[in-house]
Every structure is written in C-alpha cells, then in structure tokens.
mmCIF file of C-alpha atoms and ligand atoms in Angstrom:
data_model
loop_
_atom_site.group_PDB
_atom_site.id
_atom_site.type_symbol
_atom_site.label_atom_id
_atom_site.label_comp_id
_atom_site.label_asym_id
_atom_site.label_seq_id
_atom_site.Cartn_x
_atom_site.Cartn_y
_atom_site.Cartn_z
ATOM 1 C CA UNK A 1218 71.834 -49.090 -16.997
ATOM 2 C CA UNK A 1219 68.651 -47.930 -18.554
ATOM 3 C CA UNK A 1220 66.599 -46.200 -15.530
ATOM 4 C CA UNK A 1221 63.065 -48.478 -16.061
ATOM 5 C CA UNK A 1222 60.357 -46.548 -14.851
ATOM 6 C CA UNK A 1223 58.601 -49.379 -13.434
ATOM 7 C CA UNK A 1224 61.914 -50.004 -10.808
ATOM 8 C CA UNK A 1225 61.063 -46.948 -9.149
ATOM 9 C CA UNK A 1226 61.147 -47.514 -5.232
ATOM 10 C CA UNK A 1227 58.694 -44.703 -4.879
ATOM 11 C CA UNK A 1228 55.525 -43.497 -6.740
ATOM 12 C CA UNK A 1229 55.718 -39.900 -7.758
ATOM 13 C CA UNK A 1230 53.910 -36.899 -6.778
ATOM 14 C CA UNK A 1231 55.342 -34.803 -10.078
ATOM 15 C CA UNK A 1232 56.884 -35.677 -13.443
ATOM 16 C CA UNK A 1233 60.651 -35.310 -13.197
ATOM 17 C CA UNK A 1234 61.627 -32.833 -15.789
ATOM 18 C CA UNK A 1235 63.391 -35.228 -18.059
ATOM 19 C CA UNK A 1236 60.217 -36.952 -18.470
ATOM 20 C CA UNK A 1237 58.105 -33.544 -19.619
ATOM 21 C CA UNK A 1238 58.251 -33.450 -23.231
ATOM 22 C CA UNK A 1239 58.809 -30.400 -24.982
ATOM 23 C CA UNK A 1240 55.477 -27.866 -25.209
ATOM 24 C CA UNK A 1241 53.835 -28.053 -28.702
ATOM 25 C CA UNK A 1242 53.470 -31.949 -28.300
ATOM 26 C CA UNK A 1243 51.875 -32.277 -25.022
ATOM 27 C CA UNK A 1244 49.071 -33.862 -25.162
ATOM 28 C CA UNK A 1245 45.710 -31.030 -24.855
ATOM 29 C CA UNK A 1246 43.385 -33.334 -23.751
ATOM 30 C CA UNK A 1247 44.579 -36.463 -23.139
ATOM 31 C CA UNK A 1248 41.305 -38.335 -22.406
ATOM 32 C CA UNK A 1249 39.563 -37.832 -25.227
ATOM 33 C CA UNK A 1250 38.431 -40.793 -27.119
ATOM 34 C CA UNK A 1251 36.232 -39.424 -30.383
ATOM 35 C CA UNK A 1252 35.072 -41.318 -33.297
ATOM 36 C CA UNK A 1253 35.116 -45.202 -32.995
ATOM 37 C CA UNK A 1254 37.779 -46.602 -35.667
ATOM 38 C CA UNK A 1255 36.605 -49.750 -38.026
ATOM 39 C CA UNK A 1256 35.571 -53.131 -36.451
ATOM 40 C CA UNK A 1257 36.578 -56.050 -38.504
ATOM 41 C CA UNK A 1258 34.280 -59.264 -37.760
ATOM 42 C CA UNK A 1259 36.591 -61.825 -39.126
ATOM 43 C CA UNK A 1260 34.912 -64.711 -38.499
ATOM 44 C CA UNK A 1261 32.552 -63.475 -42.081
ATOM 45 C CA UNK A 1262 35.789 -63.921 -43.586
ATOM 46 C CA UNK A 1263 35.881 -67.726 -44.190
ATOM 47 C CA UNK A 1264 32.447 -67.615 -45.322
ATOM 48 C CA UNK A 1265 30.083 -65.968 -48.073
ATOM 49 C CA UNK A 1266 30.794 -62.654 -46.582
ATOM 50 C CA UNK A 1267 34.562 -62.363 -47.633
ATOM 51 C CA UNK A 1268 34.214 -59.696 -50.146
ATOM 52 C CA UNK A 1269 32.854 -57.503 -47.659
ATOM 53 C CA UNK A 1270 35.356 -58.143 -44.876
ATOM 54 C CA UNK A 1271 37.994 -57.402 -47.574
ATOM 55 C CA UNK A 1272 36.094 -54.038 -48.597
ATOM 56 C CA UNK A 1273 35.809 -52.856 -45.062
ATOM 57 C CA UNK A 1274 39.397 -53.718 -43.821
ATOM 58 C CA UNK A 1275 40.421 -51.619 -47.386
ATOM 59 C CA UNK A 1276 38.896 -48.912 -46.434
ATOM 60 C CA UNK A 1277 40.027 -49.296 -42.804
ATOM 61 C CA UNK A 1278 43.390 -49.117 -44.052
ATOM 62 C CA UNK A 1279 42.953 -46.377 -46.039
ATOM 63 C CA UNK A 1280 40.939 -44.114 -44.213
ATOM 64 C CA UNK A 1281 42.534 -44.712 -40.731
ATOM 65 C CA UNK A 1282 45.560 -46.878 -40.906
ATOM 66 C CA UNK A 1283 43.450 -48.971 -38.264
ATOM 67 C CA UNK A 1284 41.021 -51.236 -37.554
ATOM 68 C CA UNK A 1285 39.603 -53.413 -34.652
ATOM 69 C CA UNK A 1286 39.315 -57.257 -35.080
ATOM 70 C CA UNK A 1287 37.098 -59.391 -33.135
ATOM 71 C CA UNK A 1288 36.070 -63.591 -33.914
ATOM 72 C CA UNK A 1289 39.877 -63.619 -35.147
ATOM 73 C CA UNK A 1290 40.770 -67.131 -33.572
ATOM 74 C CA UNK A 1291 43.097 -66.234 -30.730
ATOM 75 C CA UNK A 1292 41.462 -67.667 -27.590
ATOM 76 C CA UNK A 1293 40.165 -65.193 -24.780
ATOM 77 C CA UNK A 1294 41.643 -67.717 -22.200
ATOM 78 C CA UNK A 1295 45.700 -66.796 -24.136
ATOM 79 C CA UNK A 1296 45.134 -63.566 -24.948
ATOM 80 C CA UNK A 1297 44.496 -62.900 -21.067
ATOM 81 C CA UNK A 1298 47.783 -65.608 -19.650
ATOM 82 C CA UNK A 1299 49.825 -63.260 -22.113
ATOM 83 C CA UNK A 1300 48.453 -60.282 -20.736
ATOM 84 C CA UNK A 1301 49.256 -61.522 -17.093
ATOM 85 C CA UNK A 1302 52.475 -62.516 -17.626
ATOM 86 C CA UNK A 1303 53.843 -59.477 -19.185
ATOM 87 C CA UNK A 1304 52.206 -57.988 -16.344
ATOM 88 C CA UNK A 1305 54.114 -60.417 -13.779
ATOM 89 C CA UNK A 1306 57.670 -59.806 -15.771
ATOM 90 C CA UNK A 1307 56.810 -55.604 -15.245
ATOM 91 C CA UNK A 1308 56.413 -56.182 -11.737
ATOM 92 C CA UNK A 1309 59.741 -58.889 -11.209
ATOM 93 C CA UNK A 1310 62.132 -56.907 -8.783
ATOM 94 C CA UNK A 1311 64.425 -53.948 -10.190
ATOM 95 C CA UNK A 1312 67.112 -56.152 -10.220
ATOM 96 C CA UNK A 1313 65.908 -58.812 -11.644
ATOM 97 C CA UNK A 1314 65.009 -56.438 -14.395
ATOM 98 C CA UNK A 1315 68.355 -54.930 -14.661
ATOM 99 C CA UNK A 1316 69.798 -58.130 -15.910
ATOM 100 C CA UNK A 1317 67.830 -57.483 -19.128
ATOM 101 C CA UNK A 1318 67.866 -53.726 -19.591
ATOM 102 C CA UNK A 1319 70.769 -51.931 -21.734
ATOM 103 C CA UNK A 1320 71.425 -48.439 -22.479
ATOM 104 C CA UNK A 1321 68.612 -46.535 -24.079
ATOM 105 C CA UNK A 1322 70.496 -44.667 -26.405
ATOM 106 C CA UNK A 1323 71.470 -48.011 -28.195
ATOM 107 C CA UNK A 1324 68.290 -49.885 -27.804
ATOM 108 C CA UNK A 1325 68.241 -51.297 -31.929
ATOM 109 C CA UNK A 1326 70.127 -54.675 -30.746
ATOM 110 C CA UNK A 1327 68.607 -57.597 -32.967
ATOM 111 C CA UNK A 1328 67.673 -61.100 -31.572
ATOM 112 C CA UNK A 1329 68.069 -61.048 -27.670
ATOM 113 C CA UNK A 1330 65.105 -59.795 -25.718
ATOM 114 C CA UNK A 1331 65.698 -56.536 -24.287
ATOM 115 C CA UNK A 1332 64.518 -53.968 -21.861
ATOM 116 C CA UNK A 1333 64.655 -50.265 -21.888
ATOM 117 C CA UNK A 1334 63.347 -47.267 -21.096
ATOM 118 C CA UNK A 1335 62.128 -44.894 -24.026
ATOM 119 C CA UNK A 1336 64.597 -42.541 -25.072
ATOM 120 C CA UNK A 1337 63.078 -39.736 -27.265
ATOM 121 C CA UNK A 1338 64.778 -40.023 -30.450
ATOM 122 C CA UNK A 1339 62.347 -37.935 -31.628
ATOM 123 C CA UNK A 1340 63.121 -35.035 -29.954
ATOM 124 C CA UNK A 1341 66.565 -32.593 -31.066
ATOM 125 C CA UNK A 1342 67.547 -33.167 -27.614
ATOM 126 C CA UNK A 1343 68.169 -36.757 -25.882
ATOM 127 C CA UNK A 1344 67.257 -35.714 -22.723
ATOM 128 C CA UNK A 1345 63.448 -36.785 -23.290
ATOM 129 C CA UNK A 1346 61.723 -39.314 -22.061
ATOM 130 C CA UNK A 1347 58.738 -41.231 -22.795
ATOM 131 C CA UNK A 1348 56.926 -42.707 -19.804
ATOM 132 C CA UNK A 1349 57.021 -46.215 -20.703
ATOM 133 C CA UNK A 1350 59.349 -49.409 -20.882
ATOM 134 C CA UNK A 1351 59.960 -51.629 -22.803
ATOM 135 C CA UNK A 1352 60.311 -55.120 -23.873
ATOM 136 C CA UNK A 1353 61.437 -56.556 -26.971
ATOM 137 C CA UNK A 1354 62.935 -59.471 -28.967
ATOM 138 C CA UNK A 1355 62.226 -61.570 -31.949
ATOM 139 C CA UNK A 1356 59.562 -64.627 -31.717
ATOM 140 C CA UNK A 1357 60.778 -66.159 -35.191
ATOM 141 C CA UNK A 1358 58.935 -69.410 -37.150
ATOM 142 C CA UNK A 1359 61.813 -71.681 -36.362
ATOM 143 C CA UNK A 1360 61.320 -70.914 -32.062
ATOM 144 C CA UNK A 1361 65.451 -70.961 -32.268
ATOM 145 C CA UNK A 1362 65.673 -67.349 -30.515
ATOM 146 C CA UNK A 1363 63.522 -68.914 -27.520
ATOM 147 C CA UNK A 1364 66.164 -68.895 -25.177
ATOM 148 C CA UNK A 1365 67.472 -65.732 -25.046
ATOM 149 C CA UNK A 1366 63.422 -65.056 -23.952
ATOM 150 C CA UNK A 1367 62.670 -64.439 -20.559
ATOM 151 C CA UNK A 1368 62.450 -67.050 -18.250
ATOM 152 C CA UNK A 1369 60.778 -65.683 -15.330
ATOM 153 C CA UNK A 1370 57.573 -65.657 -15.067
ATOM 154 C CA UNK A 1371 58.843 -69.563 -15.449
ATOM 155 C CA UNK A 1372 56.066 -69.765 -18.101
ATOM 156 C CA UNK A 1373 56.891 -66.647 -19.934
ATOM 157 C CA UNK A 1374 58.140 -68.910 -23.119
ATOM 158 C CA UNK A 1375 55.453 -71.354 -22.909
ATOM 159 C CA UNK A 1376 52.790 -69.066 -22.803
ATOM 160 C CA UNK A 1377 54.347 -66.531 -24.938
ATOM 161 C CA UNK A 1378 55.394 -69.233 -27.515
ATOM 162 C CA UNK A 1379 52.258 -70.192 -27.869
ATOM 163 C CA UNK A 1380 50.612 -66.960 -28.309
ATOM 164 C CA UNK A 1381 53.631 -65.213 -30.729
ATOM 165 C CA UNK A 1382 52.708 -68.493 -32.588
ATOM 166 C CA UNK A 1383 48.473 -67.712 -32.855
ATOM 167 C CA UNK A 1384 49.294 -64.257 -33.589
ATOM 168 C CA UNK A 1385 51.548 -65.107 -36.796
ATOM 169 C CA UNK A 1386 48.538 -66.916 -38.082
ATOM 170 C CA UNK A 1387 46.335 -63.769 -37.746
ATOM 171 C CA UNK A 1388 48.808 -62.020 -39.354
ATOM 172 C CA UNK A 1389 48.732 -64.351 -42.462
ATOM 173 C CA UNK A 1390 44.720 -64.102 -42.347
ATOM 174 C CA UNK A 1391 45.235 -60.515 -42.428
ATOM 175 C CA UNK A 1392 47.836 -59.970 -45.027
ATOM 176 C CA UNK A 1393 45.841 -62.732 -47.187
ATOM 177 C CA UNK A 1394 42.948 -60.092 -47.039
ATOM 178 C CA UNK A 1395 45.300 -57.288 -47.656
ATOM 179 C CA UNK A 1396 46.582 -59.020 -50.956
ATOM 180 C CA UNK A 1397 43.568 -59.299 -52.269
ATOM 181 C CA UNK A 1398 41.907 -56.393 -51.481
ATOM 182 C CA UNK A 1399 44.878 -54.740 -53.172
ATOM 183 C CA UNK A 1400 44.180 -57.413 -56.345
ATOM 184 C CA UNK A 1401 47.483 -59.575 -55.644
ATOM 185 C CA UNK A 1402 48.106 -63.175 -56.048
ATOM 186 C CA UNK A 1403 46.911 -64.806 -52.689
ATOM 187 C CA UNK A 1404 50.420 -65.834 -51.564
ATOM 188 C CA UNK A 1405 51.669 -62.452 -51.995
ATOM 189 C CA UNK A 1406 52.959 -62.082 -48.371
ATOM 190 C CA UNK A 1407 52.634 -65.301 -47.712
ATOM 191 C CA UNK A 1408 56.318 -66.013 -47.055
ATOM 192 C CA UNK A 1409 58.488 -66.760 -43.470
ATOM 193 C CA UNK A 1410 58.060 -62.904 -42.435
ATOM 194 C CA UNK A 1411 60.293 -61.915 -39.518
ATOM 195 C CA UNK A 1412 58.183 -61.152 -36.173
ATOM 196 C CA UNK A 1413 58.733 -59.436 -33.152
ATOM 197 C CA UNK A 1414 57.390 -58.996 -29.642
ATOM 198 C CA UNK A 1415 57.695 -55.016 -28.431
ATOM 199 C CA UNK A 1416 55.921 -55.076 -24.893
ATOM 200 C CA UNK A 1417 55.043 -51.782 -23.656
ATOM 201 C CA UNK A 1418 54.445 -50.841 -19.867
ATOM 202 C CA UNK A 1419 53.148 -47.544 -19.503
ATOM 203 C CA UNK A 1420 52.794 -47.050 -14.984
ATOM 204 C CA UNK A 1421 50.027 -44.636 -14.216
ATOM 205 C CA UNK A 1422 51.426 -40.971 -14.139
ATOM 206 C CA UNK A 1423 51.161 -37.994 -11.630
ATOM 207 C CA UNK A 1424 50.445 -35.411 -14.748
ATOM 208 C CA UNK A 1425 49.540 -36.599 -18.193
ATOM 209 C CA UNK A 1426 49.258 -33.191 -19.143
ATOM 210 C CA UNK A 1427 52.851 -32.931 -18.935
ATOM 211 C CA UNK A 1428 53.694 -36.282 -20.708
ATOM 212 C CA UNK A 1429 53.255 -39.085 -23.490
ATOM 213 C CA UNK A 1430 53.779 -42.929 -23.108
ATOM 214 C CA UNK A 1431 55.055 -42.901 -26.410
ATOM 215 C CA UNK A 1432 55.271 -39.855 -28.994
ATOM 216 C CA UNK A 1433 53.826 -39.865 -32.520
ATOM 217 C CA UNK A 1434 55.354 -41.859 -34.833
ATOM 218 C CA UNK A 1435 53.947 -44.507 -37.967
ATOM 219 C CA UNK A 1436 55.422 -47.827 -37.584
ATOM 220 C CA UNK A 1437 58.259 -49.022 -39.537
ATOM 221 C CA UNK A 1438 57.020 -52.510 -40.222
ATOM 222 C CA UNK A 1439 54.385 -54.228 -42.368
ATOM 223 C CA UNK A 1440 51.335 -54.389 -39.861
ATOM 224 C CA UNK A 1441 51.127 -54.110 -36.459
ATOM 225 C CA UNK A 1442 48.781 -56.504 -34.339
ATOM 226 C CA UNK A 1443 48.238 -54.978 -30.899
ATOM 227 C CA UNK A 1444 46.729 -56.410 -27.644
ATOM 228 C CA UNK A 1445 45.488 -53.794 -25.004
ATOM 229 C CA UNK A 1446 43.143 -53.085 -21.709
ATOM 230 C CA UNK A 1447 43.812 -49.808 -21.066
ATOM 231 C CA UNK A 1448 42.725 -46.691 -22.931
ATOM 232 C CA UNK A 1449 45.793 -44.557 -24.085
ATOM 233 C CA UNK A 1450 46.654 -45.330 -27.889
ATOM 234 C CA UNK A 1451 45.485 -42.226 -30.000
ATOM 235 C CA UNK A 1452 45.979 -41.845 -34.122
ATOM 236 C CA UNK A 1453 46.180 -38.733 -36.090
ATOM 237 C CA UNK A 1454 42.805 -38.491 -38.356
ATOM 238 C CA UNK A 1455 42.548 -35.421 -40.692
ATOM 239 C CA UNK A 1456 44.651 -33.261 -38.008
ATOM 240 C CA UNK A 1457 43.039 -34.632 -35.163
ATOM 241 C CA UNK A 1458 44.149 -37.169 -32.108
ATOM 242 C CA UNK A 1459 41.051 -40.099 -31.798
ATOM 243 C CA UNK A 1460 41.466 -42.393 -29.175
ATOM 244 C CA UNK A 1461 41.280 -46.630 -30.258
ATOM 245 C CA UNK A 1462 39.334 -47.432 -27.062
ATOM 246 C CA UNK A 1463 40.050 -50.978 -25.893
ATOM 247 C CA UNK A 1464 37.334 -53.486 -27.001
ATOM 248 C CA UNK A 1465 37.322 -56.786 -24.284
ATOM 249 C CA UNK A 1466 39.003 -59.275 -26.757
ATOM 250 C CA UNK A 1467 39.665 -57.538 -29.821
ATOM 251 C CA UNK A 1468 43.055 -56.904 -31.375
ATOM 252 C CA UNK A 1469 44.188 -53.241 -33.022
ATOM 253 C CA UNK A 1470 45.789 -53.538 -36.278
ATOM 254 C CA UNK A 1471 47.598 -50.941 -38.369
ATOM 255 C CA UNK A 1472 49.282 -50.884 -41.267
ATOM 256 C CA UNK A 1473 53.234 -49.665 -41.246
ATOM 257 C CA UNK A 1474 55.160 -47.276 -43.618
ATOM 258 C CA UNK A 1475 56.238 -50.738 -45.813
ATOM 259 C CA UNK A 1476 51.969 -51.341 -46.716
ATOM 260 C CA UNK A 1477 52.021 -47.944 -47.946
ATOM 261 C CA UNK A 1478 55.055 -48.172 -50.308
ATOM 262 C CA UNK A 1479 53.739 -51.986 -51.221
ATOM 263 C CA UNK A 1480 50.349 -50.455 -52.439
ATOM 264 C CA UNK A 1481 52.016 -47.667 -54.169
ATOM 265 C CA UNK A 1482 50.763 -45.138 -52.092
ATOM 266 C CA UNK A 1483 46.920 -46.376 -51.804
ATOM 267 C CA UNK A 1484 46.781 -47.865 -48.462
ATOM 268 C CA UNK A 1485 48.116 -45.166 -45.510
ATOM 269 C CA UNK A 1486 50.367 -45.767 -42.393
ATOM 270 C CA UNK A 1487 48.602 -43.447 -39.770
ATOM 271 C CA UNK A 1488 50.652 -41.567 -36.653
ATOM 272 C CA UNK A 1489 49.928 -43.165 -33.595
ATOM 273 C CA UNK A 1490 50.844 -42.242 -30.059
ATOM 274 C CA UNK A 1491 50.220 -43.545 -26.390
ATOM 275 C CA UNK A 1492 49.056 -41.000 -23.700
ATOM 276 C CA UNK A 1493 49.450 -41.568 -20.124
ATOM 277 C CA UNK A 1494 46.739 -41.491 -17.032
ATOM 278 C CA UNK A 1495 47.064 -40.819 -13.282
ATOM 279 C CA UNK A 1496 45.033 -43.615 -12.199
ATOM 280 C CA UNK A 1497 45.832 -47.426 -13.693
ATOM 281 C CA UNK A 1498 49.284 -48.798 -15.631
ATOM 282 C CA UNK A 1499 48.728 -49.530 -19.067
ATOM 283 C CA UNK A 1500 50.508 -52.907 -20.881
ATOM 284 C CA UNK A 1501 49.885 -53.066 -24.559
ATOM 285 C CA UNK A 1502 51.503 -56.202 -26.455
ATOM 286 C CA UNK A 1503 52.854 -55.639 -29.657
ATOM 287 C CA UNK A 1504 53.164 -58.261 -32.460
ATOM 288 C CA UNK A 1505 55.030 -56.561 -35.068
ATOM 289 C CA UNK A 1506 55.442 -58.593 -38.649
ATOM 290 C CA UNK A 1507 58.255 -56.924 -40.508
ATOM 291 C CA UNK A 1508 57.777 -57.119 -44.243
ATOM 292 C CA UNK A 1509 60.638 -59.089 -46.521
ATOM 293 C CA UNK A 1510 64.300 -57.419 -46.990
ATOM 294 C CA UNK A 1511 63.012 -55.680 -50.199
ATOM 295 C CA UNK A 1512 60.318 -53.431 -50.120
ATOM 296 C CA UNK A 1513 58.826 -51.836 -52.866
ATOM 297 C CA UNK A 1514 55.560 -51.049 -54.953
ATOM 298 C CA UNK A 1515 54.033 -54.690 -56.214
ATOM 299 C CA UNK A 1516 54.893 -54.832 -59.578
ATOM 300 C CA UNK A 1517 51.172 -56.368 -60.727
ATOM 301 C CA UNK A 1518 49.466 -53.109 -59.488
ATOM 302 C CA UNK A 1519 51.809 -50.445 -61.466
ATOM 303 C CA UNK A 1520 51.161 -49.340 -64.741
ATOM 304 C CA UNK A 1521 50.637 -46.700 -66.917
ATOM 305 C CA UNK A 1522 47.859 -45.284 -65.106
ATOM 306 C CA UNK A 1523 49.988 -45.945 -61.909
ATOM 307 C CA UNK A 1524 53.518 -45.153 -62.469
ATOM 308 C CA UNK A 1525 55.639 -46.651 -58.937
ATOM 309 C CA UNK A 1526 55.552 -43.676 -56.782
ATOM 310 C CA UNK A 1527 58.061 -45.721 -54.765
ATOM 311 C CA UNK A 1528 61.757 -46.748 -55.234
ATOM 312 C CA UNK A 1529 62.497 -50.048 -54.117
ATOM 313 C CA UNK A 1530 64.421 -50.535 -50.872
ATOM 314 C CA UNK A 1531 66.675 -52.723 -48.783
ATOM 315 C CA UNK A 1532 64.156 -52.419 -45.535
ATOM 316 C CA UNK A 1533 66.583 -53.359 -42.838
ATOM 317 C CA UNK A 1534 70.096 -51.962 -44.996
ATOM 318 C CA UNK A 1535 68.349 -48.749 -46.322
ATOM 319 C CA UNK A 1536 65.323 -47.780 -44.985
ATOM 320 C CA UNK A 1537 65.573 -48.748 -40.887
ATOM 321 C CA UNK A 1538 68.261 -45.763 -40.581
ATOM 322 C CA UNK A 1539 66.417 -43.582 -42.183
ATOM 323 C CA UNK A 1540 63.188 -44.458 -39.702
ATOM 324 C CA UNK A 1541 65.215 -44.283 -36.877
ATOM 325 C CA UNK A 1542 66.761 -40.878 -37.363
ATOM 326 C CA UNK A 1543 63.403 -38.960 -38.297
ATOM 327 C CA UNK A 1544 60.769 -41.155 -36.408
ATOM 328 C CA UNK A 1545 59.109 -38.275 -34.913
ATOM 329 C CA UNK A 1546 58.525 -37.157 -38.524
ATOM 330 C CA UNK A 1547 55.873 -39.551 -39.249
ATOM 331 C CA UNK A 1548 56.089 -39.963 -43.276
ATOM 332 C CA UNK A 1549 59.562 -38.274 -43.024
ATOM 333 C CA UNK A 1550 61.164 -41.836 -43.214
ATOM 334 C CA UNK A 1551 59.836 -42.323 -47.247
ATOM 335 C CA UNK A 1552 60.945 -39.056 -48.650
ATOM 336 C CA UNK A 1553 64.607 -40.208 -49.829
ATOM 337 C CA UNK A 1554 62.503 -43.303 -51.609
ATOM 338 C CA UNK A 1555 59.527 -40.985 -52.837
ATOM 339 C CA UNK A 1556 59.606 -40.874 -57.146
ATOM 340 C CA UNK A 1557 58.184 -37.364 -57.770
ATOM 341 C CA UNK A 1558 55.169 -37.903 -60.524
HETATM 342 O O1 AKG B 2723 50.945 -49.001 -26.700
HETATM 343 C C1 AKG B 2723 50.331 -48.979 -27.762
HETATM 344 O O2 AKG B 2723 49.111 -49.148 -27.825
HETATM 345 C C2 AKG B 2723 51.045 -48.722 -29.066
HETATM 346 C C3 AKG B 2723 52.533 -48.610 -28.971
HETATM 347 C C4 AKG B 2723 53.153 -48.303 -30.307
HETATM 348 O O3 AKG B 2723 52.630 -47.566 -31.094
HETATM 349 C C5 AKG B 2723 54.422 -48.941 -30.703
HETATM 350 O O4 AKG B 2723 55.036 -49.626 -29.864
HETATM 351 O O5 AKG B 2723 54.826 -48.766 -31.871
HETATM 352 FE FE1 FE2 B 2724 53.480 -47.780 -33.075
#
C-alpha cells in the first residue's frame, strides 16, 4: 500500500532518508519568490480590450509558460468549498485513505480516482520520494466517471462536480484565446477534451532544504489550470527558479509540452516544481485538460517560412511513455518527435 505521507501517526523531527532527494536538485533557497509572472485580467476579454488580453497571455506563454488569471468567472465562494474539501479528504483517517491508495510504482491507472504517494520516476533510483500525495481521476463532460469519485467528504462530488465543470469552461475561454493568438480558426480546440483532477497535498516539512514536493518536470498535457494558497510552486526562467506566489482568487495557468508542438515550437512549456516549508501544508488543485489523441503542429500555421518542426503523434499511444520514462528531463519527452531543420 502506498505509504501517504499525510497518514503519518507522528509529525517528524527529520526527513527520513528516502524522502531526501539526491544533492544537485535540492532546492538552494527554497523561499525565494523573484520576479512576479504575467497577470491576465480576463474579464477585458469579452470586451473592446480582447486584442490585448490575447497579446499579453501570448507573450505569457512564451516568455514564461505561465500566467496568473483573475475576473475569470469561477466564483470565490467554489473555488474556496473545493479548496476545503480536498482539505477534509487529506485529513479523512489513514484508513479510510488506504481504501483509495495503490502502489506508487504503478500509479498511471486511467478512470478511477486514485491516491498515492510520489514516487520519483525521475530519479535513476526508485527509492526517492517526493513529499507530497496525491489525488487523481478523470472529471469527464459526460459526469459518467462520477462514481468511482470520492464520496467522503459526502459532498466531495457535488462540490467537485460543480467546480471540474466551471473550470472546463475557463479552459475553453483560454484555449479560445490561445487559438487566436496563434491565428487559428476559433473552434480550434474547441472539441470534448479529456480532463482530469490531480490534487496535490504537500504537509509542512521538518527540512525543505533537504526536499521537494514535487521535482521539475513540464507537464504532459495541453494547459494546466491550477488553484493554490500556499507559496511553493517555482518555474525555471532563463536558468533560474521564480516562485508563482499565490494571488487570493486567481488561478495559475501553464501551457504543457502538447501547446508547444501545436504552435510549432512558438509557444514554450516551462519546468515547474513544488518546494516544501516547515511551517503550513500546502493543497494545490490541478485541472489538467489533455489535448486530442493526435498531436501535432496546426497545419494553418506551417509553411514555407515555417517548415513543422514537429512529427505528429498518438499523445496517449506514443508520446505518454515517452513522458513518463524521462519526466525529470523536462523537454526530453519531444526529442524522438523533434524534425531537425
Ligand atoms: O502543486 C503545484 O502547484 C503544481 C503541481 C504540478 O506541477 C503538477 O502536479 O504537475
Ligand atoms: Fe506540473
């Protein structure tokens, strides 16, 4: 049974060794916060001031990979029920817990919700850990996958349902702006796009000198739409880690490795990691949108001043192997799909 960090009896004085990661990726200061990222007002983007929005969220994705989005349409009043009742199912009893957990080194199971502990794949050796668990399973249009959901707190799938459902419509906003910002037809991703929930609980940690909540990685989906309180997400800007610090009612976006083989290589998917602090537990929701079986560079934008730079892919077949066996390798995933110029 995966070991959850958050069913420890006991809080720790020290990091158990499994849970040190290896030297060179420790975090060296794992406070520091930096240069703010991109806020995206998108409440302008309904109105006169759409060009801009698109401009700035452009240039948000190509700069950073990220952006902050406030006015977006998800109510204050859901974003906070989700927030507390992911809290509520971190705290349920251990064994309680147990019932969904499953063996970390197998933790790609599709459909059910599952719970597990973070197994470094990204290290040589299996014996890392990331402090964190988590929680994940699909939150698909149809609502069919609803019962293999939680059901304690009793109004996980109510509340849940209801925000998976607001945060596919941000999504399409998003992607909308995305298309044509990259000068595609409007509809371009406007199709039944698979979605999941991954729910991470990060508890506070004796040394975060000594340890990450999750390592660096770029995300293997289409964009990422994340909900947090807590400081602790950091991105990788020209060889540097920035922190994203949490904005009261804002969302983080980024794009994944799929946006940057889409745009042929114009917009970026930026390496991201969590780092861990002594004094509060962090619980960041992810909505992940994962982009349509094939992926590859939209026809309308090649030419022959941009040749594909990308071969297309099957994203769940092809690519999700690939991602899962060099995830620590941040672009590493693209190279067997990369068309030299
Ligand atoms: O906890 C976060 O803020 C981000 C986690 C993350 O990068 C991921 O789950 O892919
Ligand atoms: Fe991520």
């Amino acid at each position: 049974m995966a070991d959850l960090i958050s069913s420890w009896p006991n809080k720790l004085d020290a990091v158990p060794p499994k849970y040190c990661i290896p030297m060179h990726e420790r975090p060296a200061d794992p406070v520091q916060i930096g240069e703010r990222i991109p806020v995206i007002d998108l409440g302008k983007a309904m109105g006169e001031e759409r060009p801009v929005v698109v401009q700035e969220l452009m240039k948000a994705f190509e700069e950073y990979g990220f952006f902050q989005v406030i006015n977006h349409g998800v109510s204050d009043d859901l974003m906070k029920e989700a927030m507390k009742v992911y809290k509520e199912f971190f705290s349920l009893p251990a064994e309680e817990k147990a019932s969904y957990a499953k063996d970390a080194a197998n933790n790609t199971a599709r459909g059910a919700a599952t719970l597990y502990t973070s197994s470094a794949k990204h290290y040589d050796s299996e014996e890392h850990r990331y402090w964190r668990d988590v929680l994940e399973h699909s939150a698909n249009l149809d609502g069919k996958d609803k019962v293999t959901w939680p059901d304690n707190p009793p109004r996980y799938r109510e509340v849940i349902g209801s925000y998976s459902d607001e945060v596919r419509k941000l999504s399409k906003i998003i992607l909308g702006l995305v298309a044509e910002g990259l000068g595609l037809e409007a509809g371009f991703f406007d199709k039944e796009l698979g979605q999941r929930m991954l729910v991470n609980h990060y508890p506070a940690c004796p040394d975060p000198s000594l340890t990450l909540g999750v390592g660096g990685h770029c995300d293997p989906n289409l964009i990422t739409i994340i909900q947090q309180e807590v400081y602790g997400l950091q991105l990788l800007k020209d060889d540097k880690w920035i922190g994203v610090d949490p904005i009261p009612g804002a969302f983080v976006v980024n794009s994944g490795l799929p946006i940057t083989v889409i745009s042929n290589g114009k917009l970026a998917s930026v390496a991201h990691r969590v780092v861990t602090n002594t004094t509060h537990s962090r619980t960041s929701i992810g909505t992940f949108i994962c982009p349509d079986d094939i992926v590859g560079p939209a026809k309308a934008l090649l030419g022959p001043d941009n040749p594909p730079r990308f071969k297309s892919f099957k994203w769940g077949e092809e690519f999700m192997p690939h991602y899962l066996s060099k995830k620590s390798v941040y672009h590493a995933s693209l190279e067997p799909f990369k068309i030299d110029a």
